[in-house]
Short mmCIF file of C-alpha atoms in Angstrom, two decimals:
data_model
loop_
_atom_site.label_atom_id
_atom_site.label_comp_id
_atom_site.label_asym_id
_atom_site.label_seq_id
_atom_site.Cartn_x
_atom_site.Cartn_y
_atom_site.Cartn_z
CA SER A 28 -140.14 -73.41 -234.17
CA SER A 29 -138.70 -76.14 -231.96
CA LYS A 30 -140.80 -75.17 -228.94
CA ILE A 31 -144.03 -76.07 -230.94
CA ALA A 32 -142.42 -79.41 -231.96
CA ASN A 33 -141.62 -80.26 -228.43
CA TYR A 34 -145.26 -80.23 -227.59
CA ASP A 35 -146.29 -82.32 -230.53
CA GLU A 36 -143.93 -85.27 -229.34
CA PHE A 37 -146.01 -85.66 -226.13
CA TYR A 38 -149.30 -87.25 -225.22
CA SER A 39 -151.68 -84.35 -225.29
CA GLY A 40 -154.53 -85.80 -223.29
CA PHE A 41 -157.01 -85.22 -226.33
CA LYS A 42 -158.62 -87.28 -229.08
CA GLU A 43 -160.69 -85.75 -231.76
CA ILE A 44 -163.89 -87.54 -233.26
CA ALA A 45 -165.33 -85.94 -236.37
CA ASP A 46 -167.69 -88.81 -237.36
CA GLU A 47 -171.08 -87.23 -236.98
CA SER A 48 -173.04 -90.53 -237.02
CA ILE A 49 -170.86 -91.79 -233.95
CA ILE A 50 -171.40 -88.43 -232.20
CA GLN A 51 -175.21 -88.43 -232.81
CA GLU A 52 -175.44 -91.96 -231.41
CA ILE A 53 -173.39 -91.07 -228.26
CA MET A 54 -175.34 -87.83 -227.84
CA GLU A 55 -178.76 -89.61 -228.03
CA SER A 56 -177.62 -92.28 -225.70
CA LYS A 57 -178.96 -91.81 -222.15
CA SER A 58 -176.23 -93.97 -220.59
CA ASN A 59 -172.47 -93.29 -220.99
CA ASN A 60 -171.72 -94.84 -224.37
CA ASP A 61 -169.24 -97.52 -225.02
CA LEU A 62 -166.71 -96.25 -227.40
CA LEU A 63 -165.16 -99.77 -228.11
CA LYS A 64 -168.19 -100.69 -230.12
CA PHE A 65 -167.22 -97.96 -232.59
CA LYS A 66 -163.61 -99.41 -232.49
CA ILE A 67 -162.31 -96.35 -230.82
CA LYS A 68 -159.54 -96.67 -228.27
CA ALA A 69 -158.47 -94.06 -225.81
CA PHE A 70 -156.26 -93.82 -222.66
CA PRO A 71 -157.93 -93.62 -219.19
CA HIS A 72 -159.11 -90.10 -218.70
CA GLN A 73 -158.20 -89.06 -222.13
CA PHE A 74 -160.75 -86.14 -223.38
CA ILE A 75 -162.77 -86.81 -226.46
CA LEU A 76 -163.26 -83.66 -228.56
CA PHE A 77 -166.42 -84.16 -230.69
CA LYS A 78 -166.25 -81.96 -233.92
CA ASP A 79 -168.34 -81.51 -236.97
CA THR A 80 -166.81 -82.19 -240.43
CA GLN A 81 -165.80 -78.43 -240.53
CA GLY A 82 -163.78 -78.81 -237.52
CA ASN A 83 -166.02 -76.91 -235.13
CA ASP A 84 -166.48 -78.05 -231.59
CA ILE A 85 -169.73 -79.81 -230.79
CA SER A 86 -169.01 -81.06 -227.29
CA GLN A 87 -166.35 -82.75 -225.10
CA GLY A 88 -166.28 -85.98 -222.95
CA ARG A 89 -163.84 -87.82 -220.83
CA PHE A 90 -163.03 -91.52 -221.48
CA PHE A 91 -162.92 -94.01 -218.66
CA ASP A 92 -163.59 -97.69 -218.37
CA ASP A 93 -164.46 -97.93 -222.09
CA LYS A 94 -167.17 -95.30 -221.80
CA VAL A 95 -167.31 -91.60 -222.46
CA LYS A 96 -168.73 -89.14 -219.82
CA MET A 97 -169.82 -85.79 -221.18
CA LEU A 98 -168.24 -82.84 -219.58
CA LYS A 99 -169.93 -80.07 -217.70
CA LYS A 100 -168.86 -76.49 -217.49
CA HIS A 101 -166.67 -75.95 -214.41
CA LYS A 102 -165.90 -72.94 -212.31
CA ALA A 103 -163.15 -72.54 -209.51
CA TRP A 104 -162.89 -69.89 -206.90
CA GLY A 105 -164.54 -67.37 -209.18
CA ILE A 106 -162.43 -68.22 -212.30
CA THR A 107 -164.33 -69.40 -215.38
CA PRO A 108 -162.31 -71.54 -217.93
CA ARG A 109 -161.54 -69.36 -221.05
CA ASN A 110 -161.15 -72.38 -223.38
CA ILE A 111 -161.82 -76.19 -223.66
CA GLU A 112 -158.34 -77.20 -222.32
CA GLN A 113 -158.79 -75.04 -219.15
CA ASN A 114 -162.23 -76.87 -218.63
CA CYS A 115 -160.73 -80.12 -219.05
CA ALA A 116 -157.96 -79.39 -216.60
CA LEU A 117 -160.55 -78.41 -213.89
CA ASP A 118 -162.42 -81.60 -214.66
CA LEU A 119 -159.30 -83.65 -213.73
CA MET A 120 -158.49 -81.54 -210.72
CA PHE A 121 -162.02 -81.79 -209.31
CA ASP A 122 -162.25 -85.57 -209.67
CA PRO A 123 -161.20 -87.11 -206.35
CA ASN A 124 -160.55 -90.56 -208.10
CA ILE A 125 -157.47 -89.01 -209.83
CA PRO A 126 -154.55 -88.59 -207.50
CA LEU A 127 -152.19 -87.42 -210.22
CA VAL A 128 -152.71 -84.67 -212.65
CA SER A 129 -150.04 -83.15 -215.03
CA LEU A 130 -150.70 -79.91 -216.97
CA ILE A 131 -148.18 -78.75 -219.66
CA GLY A 132 -148.39 -75.59 -221.48
CA GLN A 133 -146.42 -72.33 -222.46
CA ALA A 134 -146.35 -69.29 -220.32
CA GLY A 135 -149.75 -67.56 -220.11
CA CYS A 136 -151.89 -70.49 -220.89
CA GLY A 137 -153.44 -70.33 -217.33
CA LYS A 138 -152.05 -73.61 -215.94
CA THR A 139 -150.77 -72.28 -212.70
CA LEU A 140 -153.55 -70.02 -212.01
CA LEU A 141 -156.18 -72.66 -212.66
CA ALA A 142 -154.28 -75.12 -210.50
CA LEU A 143 -154.32 -72.68 -207.60
CA ALA A 144 -157.92 -71.71 -208.16
CA ALA A 145 -158.91 -75.42 -208.10
CA ALA A 146 -156.87 -75.94 -205.00
CA LEU A 147 -158.37 -72.99 -203.19
CA GLU A 148 -161.78 -74.27 -204.00
CA LEU A 149 -160.99 -77.82 -202.85
CA VAL A 150 -159.15 -76.90 -199.69
CA LEU A 151 -160.62 -73.74 -198.23
CA HIS A 152 -164.15 -74.02 -199.62
CA ASN A 153 -165.00 -77.74 -200.06
CA HIS A 154 -162.68 -79.00 -197.28
CA SER A 155 -161.82 -82.04 -199.64
CA TYR A 156 -158.13 -81.92 -198.36
CA ASN A 157 -156.61 -80.68 -195.05
CA LYS A 158 -154.12 -78.45 -196.80
CA LEU A 159 -152.53 -77.12 -199.94
CA ILE A 160 -148.75 -77.53 -200.24
CA ILE A 161 -147.03 -75.72 -203.12
CA TYR A 162 -143.51 -76.83 -204.09
CA ARG A 163 -141.32 -75.09 -206.60
CA PRO A 164 -137.76 -76.13 -207.62
CA ILE A 165 -135.00 -73.86 -206.61
CA GLN A 166 -132.48 -73.28 -209.33
CA PRO A 167 -130.06 -74.67 -209.39
CA ILE A 168 -131.83 -77.83 -208.25
CA GLY A 169 -130.76 -79.18 -205.00
CA LYS A 170 -129.61 -75.86 -203.57
CA ASP A 171 -130.99 -74.64 -200.24
CA ILE A 172 -132.60 -71.30 -199.78
CA GLY A 173 -130.29 -70.43 -196.87
CA TYR A 174 -128.23 -67.87 -198.70
CA VAL A 175 -131.25 -65.64 -199.32
CA PRO A 176 -131.69 -63.19 -196.42
CA GLY A 177 -134.83 -62.87 -194.39
CA THR A 178 -137.39 -65.12 -192.70
CA LYS A 179 -138.53 -68.45 -194.52
CA PHE A 180 -141.71 -66.49 -195.90
CA GLU A 181 -139.56 -63.72 -197.22
CA LYS A 182 -137.10 -66.15 -198.76
CA LEU A 183 -139.82 -68.15 -200.29
CA SER A 184 -141.61 -65.10 -201.70
CA VAL A 185 -138.42 -64.52 -203.85
CA TRP A 186 -138.76 -68.05 -205.33
CA MET A 187 -142.53 -67.91 -205.37
CA SER A 188 -143.07 -64.60 -206.99
CA ALA A 189 -145.10 -66.19 -209.93
CA ILE A 190 -147.21 -67.99 -207.30
CA PHE A 191 -147.78 -64.84 -205.38
CA ASP A 192 -148.87 -62.94 -208.56
CA ASN A 193 -151.51 -65.63 -208.93
CA PHE A 194 -152.56 -65.44 -205.28
CA GLU A 195 -152.90 -61.85 -205.82
CA THR A 196 -155.31 -62.39 -208.61
CA LEU A 197 -157.33 -65.09 -206.72
CA LEU A 198 -157.32 -63.65 -203.13
CA GLY A 199 -157.43 -60.00 -204.31
CA ASN A 200 -160.59 -60.52 -206.18
CA ASP A 201 -163.79 -59.03 -204.67
CA SER A 202 -165.12 -62.40 -204.59
CA PRO A 203 -167.60 -63.95 -202.05
CA ASN A 204 -164.80 -65.99 -200.83
CA THR A 205 -162.78 -63.01 -199.25
CA GLY A 206 -165.76 -60.71 -198.69
CA LYS A 207 -163.54 -57.79 -198.79
CA ASN A 208 -163.95 -54.47 -200.57
CA SER A 209 -161.20 -53.07 -202.78
CA ARG A 210 -159.84 -50.33 -200.66
CA ASN A 211 -156.70 -52.13 -199.45
CA LYS A 212 -156.77 -55.06 -201.72
CA LYS A 213 -153.02 -55.67 -201.86
CA LYS A 214 -152.53 -55.47 -198.08
CA LEU A 215 -155.73 -57.82 -197.56
CA TRP A 216 -154.75 -60.69 -199.93
CA MET A 217 -151.24 -60.69 -198.34
CA GLU A 218 -152.87 -60.87 -194.83
CA ASP A 219 -155.21 -63.55 -195.99
CA LEU A 220 -152.34 -65.66 -197.38
CA GLU A 221 -150.34 -65.27 -194.14
CA MET A 222 -153.31 -66.18 -192.18
CA PHE A 223 -153.90 -69.39 -194.26
CA ILE A 224 -150.20 -70.22 -193.82
CA GLU A 225 -150.26 -69.64 -190.05
CA LYS A 226 -153.31 -71.76 -189.78
CA GLY A 227 -151.44 -74.61 -191.71
CA LEU A 228 -154.01 -74.48 -194.56
CA ILE A 229 -151.46 -73.48 -197.08
CA GLU A 230 -147.69 -74.29 -197.23
CA LEU A 231 -145.15 -72.83 -199.55
CA ASP A 232 -141.97 -74.89 -199.64
CA CYS A 233 -139.10 -76.02 -201.84
CA LEU A 234 -138.50 -79.62 -202.58
CA THR A 235 -135.29 -79.67 -200.58
CA TYR A 236 -137.53 -80.39 -197.60
CA VAL A 237 -139.81 -83.13 -198.92
CA ARG A 238 -137.40 -86.02 -197.86
CA GLY A 239 -138.61 -87.89 -194.76
CA ARG A 240 -142.32 -86.69 -195.02
CA SER A 241 -145.19 -88.58 -195.54
CA ILE A 242 -147.92 -86.36 -196.82
CA ASN A 243 -151.59 -87.44 -196.15
CA ASN A 244 -154.84 -85.76 -197.16
CA ALA A 245 -153.09 -82.87 -198.95
CA LEU A 246 -153.45 -81.22 -202.29
CA ILE A 247 -149.92 -80.70 -203.64
CA ILE A 248 -149.07 -78.43 -206.59
CA ILE A 249 -145.52 -78.88 -208.05
CA ASP A 250 -145.05 -75.75 -210.16
CA GLU A 251 -142.24 -75.39 -212.88
CA ALA A 252 -141.92 -79.24 -212.83
CA GLN A 253 -139.88 -79.21 -216.10
CA ASN A 254 -136.95 -78.14 -213.93
CA LEU A 255 -137.22 -81.39 -211.76
CA SER A 256 -135.38 -84.53 -212.68
CA ALA A 257 -137.17 -88.03 -212.79
CA ASN A 258 -135.49 -88.75 -209.46
CA ASP A 259 -137.02 -85.80 -207.97
CA ALA A 260 -140.41 -86.70 -209.12
CA LYS A 261 -140.03 -90.23 -207.78
CA THR A 262 -138.84 -88.81 -204.32
CA LEU A 263 -142.02 -86.83 -204.20
CA LEU A 264 -144.49 -89.31 -205.49
CA THR A 265 -143.21 -92.02 -203.13
CA ARG A 266 -143.83 -89.75 -200.18
CA ILE A 267 -147.54 -89.48 -201.02
CA GLY A 268 -149.82 -90.80 -198.40
CA THR A 269 -153.46 -91.61 -198.48
CA GLY A 270 -155.94 -89.04 -199.72
CA THR A 271 -153.34 -86.94 -201.34
CA LYS A 272 -153.59 -85.48 -204.83
CA VAL A 273 -150.59 -84.10 -206.75
CA ILE A 274 -150.85 -81.60 -209.71
CA PHE A 275 -147.69 -81.12 -211.80
CA THR A 276 -147.53 -77.97 -213.90
CA GLY A 277 -144.79 -76.97 -216.30
CA ASP A 278 -143.44 -75.86 -219.68
CA ILE A 279 -141.25 -78.40 -221.45
CA ALA A 280 -140.01 -75.58 -223.71
CA GLN A 281 -138.54 -73.63 -220.91
CA ILE A 282 -136.09 -75.85 -218.94
CA ASP A 283 -133.51 -73.98 -217.06
CA ASP A 284 -131.51 -76.98 -215.79
CA LYS A 285 -128.73 -77.89 -218.20
CA SER A 286 -128.82 -81.47 -217.33
CA LEU A 287 -132.55 -81.90 -218.36
CA ASP A 288 -134.16 -82.07 -221.62
CA SER A 289 -137.79 -82.32 -222.79
CA HIS A 290 -137.83 -85.99 -222.05
CA ASN A 291 -135.95 -86.68 -218.89
CA ASN A 292 -137.50 -83.90 -216.87
CA ALA A 293 -140.17 -84.81 -214.26
CA ILE A 294 -143.33 -83.39 -215.96
CA GLY A 295 -142.45 -84.73 -219.61
CA LEU A 296 -141.73 -88.17 -217.94
CA ILE A 297 -144.93 -88.29 -215.90
CA THR A 298 -147.09 -87.28 -218.84
CA GLU A 299 -145.72 -90.22 -221.01
CA THR A 300 -145.20 -92.84 -218.26
CA PHE A 301 -148.61 -92.26 -216.71
CA LYS A 302 -150.85 -92.04 -219.79
CA GLU A 303 -151.91 -95.70 -219.41
CA SER A 304 -152.55 -95.36 -215.65
CA LYS A 305 -156.12 -95.01 -214.27
CA LEU A 306 -154.70 -92.88 -211.47
CA ALA A 307 -153.60 -90.13 -213.78
CA GLY A 308 -154.89 -87.50 -216.05
CA HIS A 309 -153.16 -85.00 -218.32
CA VAL A 310 -153.92 -81.77 -220.32
CA THR A 311 -151.49 -80.13 -222.79
CA PHE A 312 -152.59 -76.35 -223.25
CA VAL A 313 -152.23 -75.06 -226.67
CA LYS A 314 -153.37 -71.42 -226.36
CA SER A 315 -151.88 -68.54 -224.36
CA GLU A 316 -154.55 -66.45 -222.75
CA ARG A 317 -152.10 -63.45 -222.09
CA SER A 318 -151.84 -60.45 -224.16
CA GLU A 319 -151.19 -60.57 -228.03
CA LEU A 320 -147.73 -59.28 -227.38
CA ALA A 321 -146.87 -62.16 -224.92
CA THR A 322 -148.34 -64.69 -227.33
CA GLU A 323 -146.39 -63.19 -230.23
CA ALA A 324 -143.10 -63.07 -228.20
CA LEU A 325 -143.54 -66.87 -227.36
CA ARG A 326 -143.95 -67.51 -231.08
CA LEU A 327 -141.13 -65.43 -232.42
CA LEU A 328 -138.33 -65.48 -229.76
#
């Protein structure tokens, strides 16, 4: 289908190596090994997937400064990665030296849940950033949310329903982070979220309000970034102050804005434009982690 073809046109963030002699030499080396001596070129922060001749995974590393650093298993806010891409995404999000991360994948691949899990870990647990700001484009783009009734929180909960679903999963867990039992989970996770918002630790907003801001020491997640234009992305990225990290998530096969296509939308553009930058890292997810039916629907419809 054209949806799959779209993903193939983009930088994936991965490179496979199936030469077992190279793999053995890199594995046996105590230092981070130099890939250039094997005449292997890669982009900054590109993930190297080491496979045997049958195509089975042996291990993974990340390329930087001509060397490859082997990956460890990550965990975020009680969430354990279900596949290699998810672990690689966490690796980029946890690296303080990469201020720009883009995650592309179809619905159900876990990109938004992982980004939020990493953000909660970094902001609430590790205090690496002062606050988490979540922006979602409002459809149609550029419109205000004034015509939706209710308080700003109630208005945003309409636009942020997918984000709220993920918060329910993360804050509703009986995890050491919440220390709550399961009796009134729903009520408690909403109270927790409202408390974090009141304390200024979490902000939920639409991009309409970003102009004129200079955002320092924050972790920003831009969800559904395929519905933003290149100009929207530039507006946001030029507002970024010191110590801020931005994570773009999106699905280039699900663009709602008629004026955008898979190449001129924000996340598609950022993925391609920043692939040679040492300040950016990217992962394309290939596997849905939702139900068999959800995966089949994405394939067939």
